[in-house]
PDB file of C-alpha atoms and ligand atoms in Angstrom:
ATOM      1  CA  MET A   1      12.437 -30.382 -14.439  1.00 94.00           C
ATOM      2  CA  LEU A   2      14.945 -27.790 -13.113  1.00 97.00           C
ATOM      3  CA  ARG A   3      15.382 -24.616 -15.344  1.00 98.00           C
ATOM      4  CA  ALA A   4      17.302 -21.493 -14.599  1.00 98.00           C
ATOM      5  CA  ILE A   5      17.267 -18.524 -16.855  1.00 98.00           C
ATOM      6  CA  ASP A   6      19.674 -15.559 -16.883  1.00 98.00           C
ATOM      7  CA  LEU A   7      20.632 -15.778 -13.235  1.00 98.00           C
ATOM      8  CA  CYS A   8      22.643 -12.831 -11.971  1.00 98.00           C
ATOM      9  CA  LYS A   9      24.162 -12.510  -8.503  1.00 98.00           C
ATOM     10  CA  SER A  10      26.527 -10.000  -6.960  1.00 97.00           C
ATOM     11  CA  TYR A  11      28.070  -9.668  -3.578  1.00 95.00           C
ATOM     12  CA  GLN A  12      29.340  -6.591  -1.707  1.00 91.00           C
ATOM     13  CA  ASN A  13      33.059  -6.812  -0.854  1.00 89.00           C
ATOM     14  CA  ASP A  14      34.650  -5.213   2.246  1.00 91.00           C
ATOM     15  CA  GLU A  15      35.149  -1.884   0.594  1.00 91.00           C
ATOM     16  CA  GLY A  16      31.312  -1.851  -0.316  1.00 90.00           C
ATOM     17  CA  GLN A  17      32.079  -2.525  -4.052  1.00 93.00           C
ATOM     18  CA  SER A  18      29.779  -4.827  -5.820  1.00 93.00           C
ATOM     19  CA  ILE A  19      31.327  -8.015  -7.220  1.00 93.00           C
ATOM     20  CA  ARG A  20      29.486  -9.855  -9.882  1.00 95.00           C
ATOM     21  CA  VAL A  21      29.746 -13.564  -9.248  1.00 96.00           C
ATOM     22  CA  LEU A  22      27.149 -14.935 -11.730  1.00 98.00           C
ATOM     23  CA  GLN A  23      26.353 -13.357 -15.082  1.00 97.00           C
ATOM     24  CA  ASN A  24      23.310 -14.503 -16.907  1.00 97.00           C
ATOM     25  CA  CYS A  25      23.719 -18.153 -16.010  1.00 98.00           C
ATOM     26  CA  SER A  26      21.185 -20.483 -17.608  1.00 98.00           C
ATOM     27  CA  LEU A  27      20.830 -24.143 -17.268  1.00 97.00           C
ATOM     28  CA  ASP A  28      18.230 -26.894 -18.246  1.00 97.00           C
ATOM     29  CA  VAL A  29      18.109 -30.219 -16.417  1.00 97.00           C
ATOM     30  CA  GLU A  30      15.818 -32.915 -17.617  1.00 97.00           C
ATOM     31  CA  GLU A  31      14.232 -35.546 -15.370  1.00 96.00           C
ATOM     32  CA  GLY A  32      16.629 -38.275 -14.321  1.00 96.00           C
ATOM     33  CA  GLN A  33      19.674 -36.465 -15.555  1.00 97.00           C
ATOM     34  CA  ILE A  34      22.988 -36.257 -13.648  1.00 97.00           C
ATOM     35  CA  ILE A  35      24.649 -32.897 -14.188  1.00 97.00           C
ATOM     36  CA  ALA A  36      28.142 -31.918 -13.268  1.00 96.00           C
ATOM     37  CA  ILE A  37      29.148 -28.287 -12.635  1.00 97.00           C
ATOM     38  CA  MET A  38      32.855 -27.566 -12.766  1.00 96.00           C
ATOM     39  CA  GLY A  39      34.991 -24.514 -12.186  1.00 94.00           C
ATOM     40  CA  SER A  40      37.950 -23.260 -10.268  1.00 92.00           C
ATOM     41  CA  SER A  41      37.749 -22.383  -6.597  1.00 91.00           C
ATOM     42  CA  GLY A  42      35.836 -19.070  -6.038  1.00 92.00           C
ATOM     43  CA  SER A  43      34.107 -19.259  -9.495  1.00 95.00           C
ATOM     44  CA  GLY A  44      30.617 -19.244  -7.954  1.00 96.00           C
ATOM     45  CA  LYS A  45      29.663 -22.800  -7.898  1.00 95.00           C
ATOM     46  CA  SER A  46      28.366 -22.955  -4.453  1.00 95.00           C
ATOM     47  CA  THR A  47      26.585 -19.553  -5.063  1.00 96.00           C
ATOM     48  CA  LEU A  48      24.828 -21.159  -8.073  1.00 97.00           C
ATOM     49  CA  LEU A  49      23.863 -24.255  -6.262  1.00 96.00           C
ATOM     50  CA  HIS A  50      22.361 -22.143  -3.356  1.00 95.00           C
ATOM     51  CA  LEU A  51      20.314 -20.315  -5.867  1.00 97.00           C
ATOM     52  CA  LEU A  52      19.056 -23.478  -7.623  1.00 97.00           C
ATOM     53  CA  GLY A  53      18.095 -24.868  -4.184  1.00 96.00           C
ATOM     54  CA  GLY A  54      16.283 -21.774  -3.297  1.00 96.00           C
ATOM     55  CA  ILE A  55      18.550 -21.212  -0.166  1.00 94.00           C
ATOM     56  CA  ASP A  56      19.555 -17.836  -1.619  1.00 95.00           C
ATOM     57  CA  THR A  57      17.792 -15.534  -4.167  1.00 96.00           C
ATOM     58  CA  PRO A  58      19.293 -14.248  -7.514  1.00 97.00           C
ATOM     59  CA  ASP A  59      19.533 -10.470  -8.169  1.00 97.00           C
ATOM     60  CA  SER A  60      17.661 -11.191 -11.352  1.00 98.00           C
ATOM     61  CA  GLY A  61      16.711 -14.226 -13.383  1.00 98.00           C
ATOM     62  CA  THR A  62      14.195 -17.063 -12.883  1.00 98.00           C
ATOM     63  CA  ILE A  63      14.326 -20.599 -11.531  1.00 98.00           C
ATOM     64  CA  HIS A  64      11.699 -23.165 -12.133  1.00 97.00           C
ATOM     65  CA  TRP A  65      11.390 -26.355 -10.105  1.00 96.00           C
ATOM     66  CA  SER A  66       8.967 -28.290 -12.414  1.00 94.00           C
ATOM     67  CA  ASP A  67       6.101 -25.983 -13.103  1.00 93.00           C
ATOM     68  CA  THR A  68       6.793 -23.736 -10.111  1.00 96.00           C
ATOM     69  CA  ASN A  69       8.700 -20.353 -10.577  1.00 97.00           C
ATOM     70  CA  ILE A  70      10.376 -20.343  -7.343  1.00 96.00           C
ATOM     71  CA  THR A  71      11.583 -16.806  -7.754  1.00 96.00           C
ATOM     72  CA  ALA A  72       7.942 -15.625  -7.835  1.00 96.00           C
ATOM     73  CA  ILE A  73       6.689 -17.317  -4.605  1.00 96.00           C
ATOM     74  CA  SER A  74       7.295 -16.545  -0.917  1.00 95.00           C
ATOM     75  CA  SER A  75      10.283 -17.975   0.850  1.00 94.00           C
ATOM     76  CA  LYS A  76       7.927 -19.814   3.108  1.00 95.00           C
ATOM     77  CA  ARG A  77       6.466 -21.752   0.182  1.00 95.00           C
ATOM     78  CA  VAL A  78      10.032 -22.234  -1.219  1.00 96.00           C
ATOM     79  CA  ASP A  79      11.043 -23.830   2.152  1.00 93.00           C
ATOM     80  CA  ALA A  80       7.993 -26.170   2.155  1.00 92.00           C
ATOM     81  CA  LEU A  81       8.576 -27.198  -1.468  1.00 93.00           C
ATOM     82  CA  ARG A  82      12.243 -27.859  -0.856  1.00 92.00           C
ATOM     83  CA  ASN A  83      11.597 -30.145   2.153  1.00 88.00           C
ATOM     84  CA  GLN A  84       9.499 -32.417   0.135  1.00 87.00           C
ATOM     85  CA  TRP A  85      11.098 -32.063  -3.222  1.00 92.00           C
ATOM     86  CA  MET A  86      14.873 -31.784  -2.820  1.00 94.00           C
ATOM     87  CA  GLY A  87      17.875 -33.387  -1.032  1.00 94.00           C
ATOM     88  CA  PHE A  88      21.159 -31.568  -0.314  1.00 93.00           C
ATOM     89  CA  ILE A  89      24.593 -33.011  -0.013  1.00 94.00           C
ATOM     90  CA  PHE A  90      27.359 -30.526   1.259  1.00 87.00           C
ATOM     91  CA  GLN A  91      31.175 -30.764   1.100  1.00 84.00           C
ATOM     92  CA  PHE A  92      31.069 -31.336   4.854  1.00 80.00           C
ATOM     93  CA  HIS A  93      28.468 -33.681   5.977  1.00 77.00           C
ATOM     94  CA  HIS A  94      26.287 -31.202   8.219  1.00 88.00           C
ATOM     95  CA  LEU A  95      25.000 -34.075  10.207  1.00 95.00           C
ATOM     96  CA  LEU A  96      23.676 -33.083  13.569  1.00 96.00           C
ATOM     97  CA  ALA A  97      26.530 -33.876  16.078  1.00 97.00           C
ATOM     98  CA  ASP A  98      24.350 -34.838  19.013  1.00 97.00           C
ATOM     99  CA  PHE A  99      22.131 -37.218  17.073  1.00 97.00           C
ATOM    100  CA  THR A 100      22.963 -40.737  16.055  1.00 98.00           C
ATOM    101  CA  ILE A 101      23.376 -41.699  12.344  1.00 98.00           C
ATOM    102  CA  LEU A 102      19.872 -43.359  12.442  1.00 98.00           C
ATOM    103  CA  ASP A 103      18.281 -40.243  14.030  1.00 98.00           C
ATOM    104  CA  ASN A 104      20.017 -38.050  11.486  1.00 97.00           C
ATOM    105  CA  VAL A 105      18.618 -39.966   8.582  1.00 97.00           C
ATOM    106  CA  SER A 106      15.206 -40.295  10.243  1.00 97.00           C
ATOM    107  CA  LEU A 107      14.834 -36.586  10.834  1.00 95.00           C
ATOM    108  CA  PRO A 108      13.628 -35.583   7.250  1.00 92.00           C
ATOM    109  CA  LEU A 109      10.833 -38.285   7.574  1.00 95.00           C
ATOM    110  CA  LEU A 110       9.763 -37.246  10.882  1.00 94.00           C
ATOM    111  CA  ILE A 111       9.571 -33.487   9.777  1.00 89.00           C
ATOM    112  CA  GLY A 112       7.478 -34.861   6.871  1.00 88.00           C
ATOM    113  CA  GLY A 113       5.007 -36.262   9.382  1.00 93.00           C
ATOM    114  CA  MET A 114       5.893 -39.925   9.327  1.00 96.00           C
ATOM    115  CA  THR A 115       5.592 -42.036  12.536  1.00 97.00           C
ATOM    116  CA  GLU A 116       8.798 -42.644  14.504  1.00 97.00           C
ATOM    117  CA  LYS A 117       8.711 -46.426  13.981  1.00 98.00           C
ATOM    118  CA  GLU A 118       8.120 -46.170  10.115  1.00 98.00           C
ATOM    119  CA  ALA A 119      10.858 -43.480   9.804  1.00 98.00           C
ATOM    120  CA  ARG A 120      13.371 -45.559  11.808  1.00 98.00           C
ATOM    121  CA  ASP A 121      12.591 -48.689   9.710  1.00 98.00           C
ATOM    122  CA  GLN A 122      13.014 -46.883   6.405  1.00 98.00           C
ATOM    123  CA  SER A 123      16.178 -45.160   7.583  1.00 98.00           C
ATOM    124  CA  ARG A 124      17.733 -48.446   8.839  1.00 98.00           C
ATOM    125  CA  GLU A 125      16.880 -50.099   5.519  1.00 97.00           C
ATOM    126  CA  LEU A 126      18.557 -47.420   3.442  1.00 97.00           C
ATOM    127  CA  LEU A 127      21.645 -47.143   5.755  1.00 97.00           C
ATOM    128  CA  THR A 128      21.886 -50.901   5.499  1.00 96.00           C
ATOM    129  CA  GLU A 129      21.760 -50.661   1.739  1.00 94.00           C
ATOM    130  CA  LEU A 130      24.673 -48.067   1.818  1.00 94.00           C
ATOM    131  CA  GLY A 131      26.718 -50.342   4.035  1.00 94.00           C
ATOM    132  CA  LEU A 132      26.340 -48.501   7.376  1.00 97.00           C
ATOM    133  CA  GLU A 133      24.257 -51.134   9.353  1.00 97.00           C
ATOM    134  CA  HIS A 134      27.120 -51.203  11.895  1.00 98.00           C
ATOM    135  CA  ARG A 135      26.937 -47.402  12.465  1.00 98.00           C
ATOM    136  CA  LEU A 136      23.221 -46.911  13.167  1.00 98.00           C
ATOM    137  CA  SER A 137      23.677 -45.986  16.816  1.00 98.00           C
ATOM    138  CA  HIS A 138      26.997 -44.126  16.452  1.00 98.00           C
ATOM    139  CA  LEU A 139      27.386 -40.394  16.580  1.00 98.00           C
ATOM    140  CA  PRO A 140      28.790 -38.779  13.526  1.00 97.00           C
ATOM    141  CA  LYS A 141      32.191 -38.075  15.103  1.00 96.00           C
ATOM    142  CA  GLN A 142      32.506 -41.813  15.883  1.00 97.00           C
ATOM    143  CA  CYS A 143      32.369 -42.537  12.172  1.00 96.00           C
ATOM    144  CA  SER A 144      35.007 -42.126   9.416  1.00 95.00           C
ATOM    145  CA  GLY A 145      34.762 -39.308   6.907  1.00 93.00           C
ATOM    146  CA  GLY A 146      33.575 -41.669   4.178  1.00 93.00           C
ATOM    147  CA  GLU A 147      30.892 -43.128   6.497  1.00 95.00           C
ATOM    148  CA  GLN A 148      29.685 -39.568   7.464  1.00 95.00           C
ATOM    149  CA  GLN A 149      29.344 -38.643   3.889  1.00 93.00           C
ATOM    150  CA  ARG A 150      27.450 -41.879   3.190  1.00 95.00           C
ATOM    151  CA  ALA A 151      25.102 -41.126   5.973  1.00 96.00           C
ATOM    152  CA  ALA A 152      24.691 -37.611   4.562  1.00 96.00           C
ATOM    153  CA  ILE A 153      23.774 -39.281   1.117  1.00 96.00           C
ATOM    154  CA  ALA A 154      21.244 -41.504   2.959  1.00 97.00           C
ATOM    155  CA  ARG A 155      19.730 -38.290   4.608  1.00 97.00           C
ATOM    156  CA  ALA A 156      19.490 -36.511   1.232  1.00 96.00           C
ATOM    157  CA  PHE A 157      17.777 -39.512  -0.478  1.00 97.00           C
ATOM    158  CA  ILE A 158      15.598 -40.831   2.437  1.00 97.00           C
ATOM    159  CA  HIS A 159      12.439 -38.789   1.537  1.00 95.00           C
ATOM    160  CA  ARG A 160      12.716 -39.703  -2.130  1.00 95.00           C
ATOM    161  CA  PRO A 161      13.340 -36.202  -3.405  1.00 95.00           C
ATOM    162  CA  ASN A 162      12.927 -35.394  -7.103  1.00 95.00           C
ATOM    163  CA  LEU A 163      16.218 -33.487  -7.170  1.00 97.00           C
ATOM    164  CA  ILE A 164      19.552 -33.880  -5.306  1.00 97.00           C
ATOM    165  CA  LEU A 165      21.932 -31.098  -5.168  1.00 97.00           C
ATOM    166  CA  ALA A 166      25.471 -31.971  -4.064  1.00 95.00           C
ATOM    167  CA  ASP A 167      28.304 -29.445  -3.522  1.00 93.00           C
ATOM    168  CA  GLU A 168      31.712 -31.075  -3.817  1.00 89.00           C
ATOM    169  CA  PRO A 169      30.296 -34.058  -1.913  1.00 87.00           C
ATOM    170  CA  THR A 170      33.777 -35.644  -1.565  1.00 83.00           C
ATOM    171  CA  GLY A 171      35.649 -32.434  -1.256  1.00 69.00           C
ATOM    172  CA  ASN A 172      37.333 -33.339   2.061  1.00 74.00           C
ATOM    173  CA  LEU A 173      38.043 -36.971   1.531  1.00 88.00           C
ATOM    174  CA  ASP A 174      41.050 -38.873   0.228  1.00 89.00           C
ATOM    175  CA  GLU A 175      40.920 -40.231  -3.275  1.00 86.00           C
ATOM    176  CA  THR A 176      40.015 -43.803  -2.603  1.00 88.00           C
ATOM    177  CA  THR A 177      37.262 -42.789  -0.180  1.00 89.00           C
ATOM    178  CA  SER A 178      36.022 -40.154  -2.546  1.00 87.00           C
ATOM    179  CA  ASN A 179      35.562 -42.603  -5.363  1.00 84.00           C
ATOM    180  CA  GLU A 180      33.720 -45.033  -3.059  1.00 86.00           C
ATOM    181  CA  VAL A 181      31.364 -42.288  -1.884  1.00 88.00           C
ATOM    182  CA  LEU A 182      30.859 -41.032  -5.279  1.00 86.00           C
ATOM    183  CA  HIS A 183      30.042 -44.497  -6.460  1.00 86.00           C
ATOM    184  CA  VAL A 184      27.390 -44.738  -3.790  1.00 90.00           C
ATOM    185  CA  LEU A 185      25.914 -41.398  -4.715  1.00 93.00           C
ATOM    186  CA  LEU A 186      25.798 -42.054  -8.515  1.00 91.00           C
ATOM    187  CA  THR A 187      24.520 -45.650  -8.104  1.00 92.00           C
ATOM    188  CA  ARG A 188      21.778 -44.429  -5.808  1.00 94.00           C
ATOM    189  CA  ALA A 189      20.803 -41.583  -8.302  1.00 96.00           C
ATOM    190  CA  ARG A 190      20.722 -43.914 -11.276  1.00 95.00           C
ATOM    191  CA  GLU A 191      18.869 -46.617  -9.511  1.00 95.00           C
ATOM    192  CA  THR A 192      16.191 -44.346  -8.224  1.00 96.00           C
ATOM    193  CA  LYS A 193      16.129 -42.201 -11.387  1.00 96.00           C
ATOM    194  CA  THR A 194      16.657 -39.141  -9.181  1.00 97.00           C
ATOM    195  CA  THR A 195      17.810 -35.990 -11.000  1.00 97.00           C
ATOM    196  CA  CYS A 196      21.101 -34.791  -9.602  1.00 97.00           C
ATOM    197  CA  VAL A 197      23.193 -31.639  -9.974  1.00 97.00           C
ATOM    198  CA  MET A 198      26.731 -32.136  -8.616  1.00 95.00           C
ATOM    199  CA  VAL A 199      29.519 -29.579  -8.093  1.00 92.00           C
ATOM    200  CA  THR A 200      32.839 -31.314  -8.605  1.00 86.00           C
ATOM    201  CA  HIS A 201      36.347 -30.337  -9.615  1.00 81.00           C
ATOM    202  CA  ASP A 202      37.146 -33.914 -10.436  1.00 83.00           C
ATOM    203  CA  VAL A 203      37.290 -34.615 -14.118  1.00 88.00           C
ATOM    204  CA  ASP A 204      36.772 -38.404 -13.660  1.00 86.00           C
ATOM    205  CA  ILE A 205      33.721 -37.775 -11.638  1.00 85.00           C
ATOM    206  CA  ALA A 206      32.367 -35.231 -14.086  1.00 91.00           C
ATOM    207  CA  ASN A 207      32.825 -37.707 -17.017  1.00 93.00           C
ATOM    208  CA  GLN A 208      30.424 -40.199 -15.284  1.00 92.00           C
ATOM    209  CA  CYS A 209      27.692 -37.571 -15.390  1.00 95.00           C
ATOM    210  CA  ASP A 210      25.340 -37.024 -18.358  1.00 96.00           C
ATOM    211  CA  LYS A 211      26.266 -33.421 -19.046  1.00 97.00           C
ATOM    212  CA  ILE A 212      29.007 -31.118 -17.874  1.00 97.00           C
ATOM    213  CA  TYR A 213      28.768 -27.369 -17.342  1.00 97.00           C
ATOM    214  CA  GLU A 214      31.706 -25.066 -16.740  1.00 97.00           C
ATOM    215  CA  LEU A 215      31.549 -21.952 -14.746  1.00 97.00           C
ATOM    216  CA  GLN A 216      34.145 -19.480 -15.678  1.00 95.00           C
ATOM    217  CA  GLU A 217      34.295 -15.661 -14.774  1.00 93.00           C
ATOM    218  CA  GLY A 218      30.692 -15.724 -13.896  1.00 94.00           C
ATOM    219  CA  VAL A 219      29.505 -17.419 -17.173  1.00 96.00           C
ATOM    220  CA  LEU A 220      28.029 -20.894 -17.296  1.00 96.00           C
ATOM    221  CA  ARG A 221      28.349 -22.958 -20.488  1.00 95.00           C
TER     222      ARG A 221
HETATM  223  P1  LIG B   1      32.950 -21.675  -5.304  1.00 77.80           P
HETATM  224  O1  LIG B   1      31.986 -22.640  -4.694  1.00 77.80           O
HETATM  225  O2  LIG B   1      33.128 -21.922  -6.902  1.00 77.80           O
HETATM  226  O3  LIG B   1      34.455 -21.974  -4.720  1.00 77.80           O
HETATM  227  P2  LIG B   1      31.598 -19.490  -4.148  1.00 77.80           P
HETATM  228  O4  LIG B   1      30.296 -19.495  -4.851  1.00 77.80           O
HETATM  229  O5  LIG B   1      31.673 -20.019  -2.796  1.00 77.80           O
HETATM  230  O6  LIG B   1      32.667 -20.135  -5.111  1.00 77.80           O
HETATM  231  O7  LIG B   1      32.094 -17.934  -4.239  1.00 77.80           O
HETATM  232  C1  LIG B   1      32.121 -17.210  -5.389  1.00 77.80           C
HETATM  233  C2  LIG B   1      32.769 -15.879  -4.979  1.00 77.80           C
HETATM  234  O8  LIG B   1      31.620 -15.186  -4.201  1.00 77.80           O
HETATM  235  C3  LIG B   1      33.955 -15.742  -4.145  1.00 77.80           C
HETATM  236  O9  LIG B   1      34.721 -14.758  -4.559  1.00 77.80           O
HETATM  237  C4  LIG B   1      33.440 -15.552  -2.736  1.00 77.80           C
HETATM  238  O10 LIG B   1      34.437 -14.926  -1.978  1.00 77.80           O
HETATM  239  C5  LIG B   1      32.177 -14.670  -2.915  1.00 77.80           C
HETATM  240  N1  LIG B   1      31.164 -14.855  -2.017  1.00 77.80           N
HETATM  241  C6  LIG B   1      30.475 -16.117  -1.839  1.00 77.80           C
HETATM  242  N2  LIG B   1      29.482 -15.941  -0.889  1.00 77.80           N
HETATM  243  C7  LIG B   1      29.691 -14.591  -0.382  1.00 77.80           C
HETATM  244  C8  LIG B   1      28.945 -13.850   0.580  1.00 77.80           C
HETATM  245  N3  LIG B   1      27.908 -14.284   1.277  1.00 77.80           N
HETATM  246  N4  LIG B   1      29.359 -12.491   0.734  1.00 77.80           N
HETATM  247  C9  LIG B   1      30.316 -11.995  -0.095  1.00 77.80           C
HETATM  248  N5  LIG B   1      30.976 -12.683  -0.965  1.00 77.80           N
HETATM  249  C10 LIG B   1      30.718 -13.964  -1.187  1.00 77.80           C
HETATM  250 MG1  LIG B   2      32.052 -23.936  -3.220  1.00 77.80          MG
END
């Protein structure tokens, strides 16, 4: 359901030299699978995830979301498809600071055209399932780091995406809170049979996934 073939990506450094970050990276993810991508800092994990999510484009190679080759369609169509098809969870929560937790989670549904009442009802229900019923009307800054990431998980799952991409979703949390947040993410993905690609440097977390890829010197295996 997600397939990448021979992705290459380079960046220009400050001296104008081209630095190869990804070299012929290929990956195949089946429906419902949970995949871990590991690799040291700077190895290109975020770059790869951004390509898979259609946020950035490869220099060469192809990416398929189900039957759609997203490297062959306009960025506008990629954006539209991403909104309905995909959920993102980042290292830092990226919740909107001026909006309550409930509004942050409702937003993807409102963008998708749902009525405000229905969007709020569904968001309240999911936030309650994730243990955040006491945080609905709080702003992100009034919540703990773990609560903020759980809200980010709710926002990523609320529109029932086919695919979740998570970039070190617990990168800035202490170990206990990390495990708790991760448990929430993995449980949700398993229960809803949502395909998930997760970047992590934590071996214990990777071992709970169905398959582990390692990114090393631009090569994915
Ligand atoms: P990781 O997520 O594994 O830590 P990244 O994908 O963020 O690695 O970065 C991989 C390499 O690409 C790093 O050397 C980083 O400095 C470089 N890089 C990432 N994004 C850019 C960019 N927009 N411009 C130039 N270099 C970049
Ligand atoms: Mg990164």
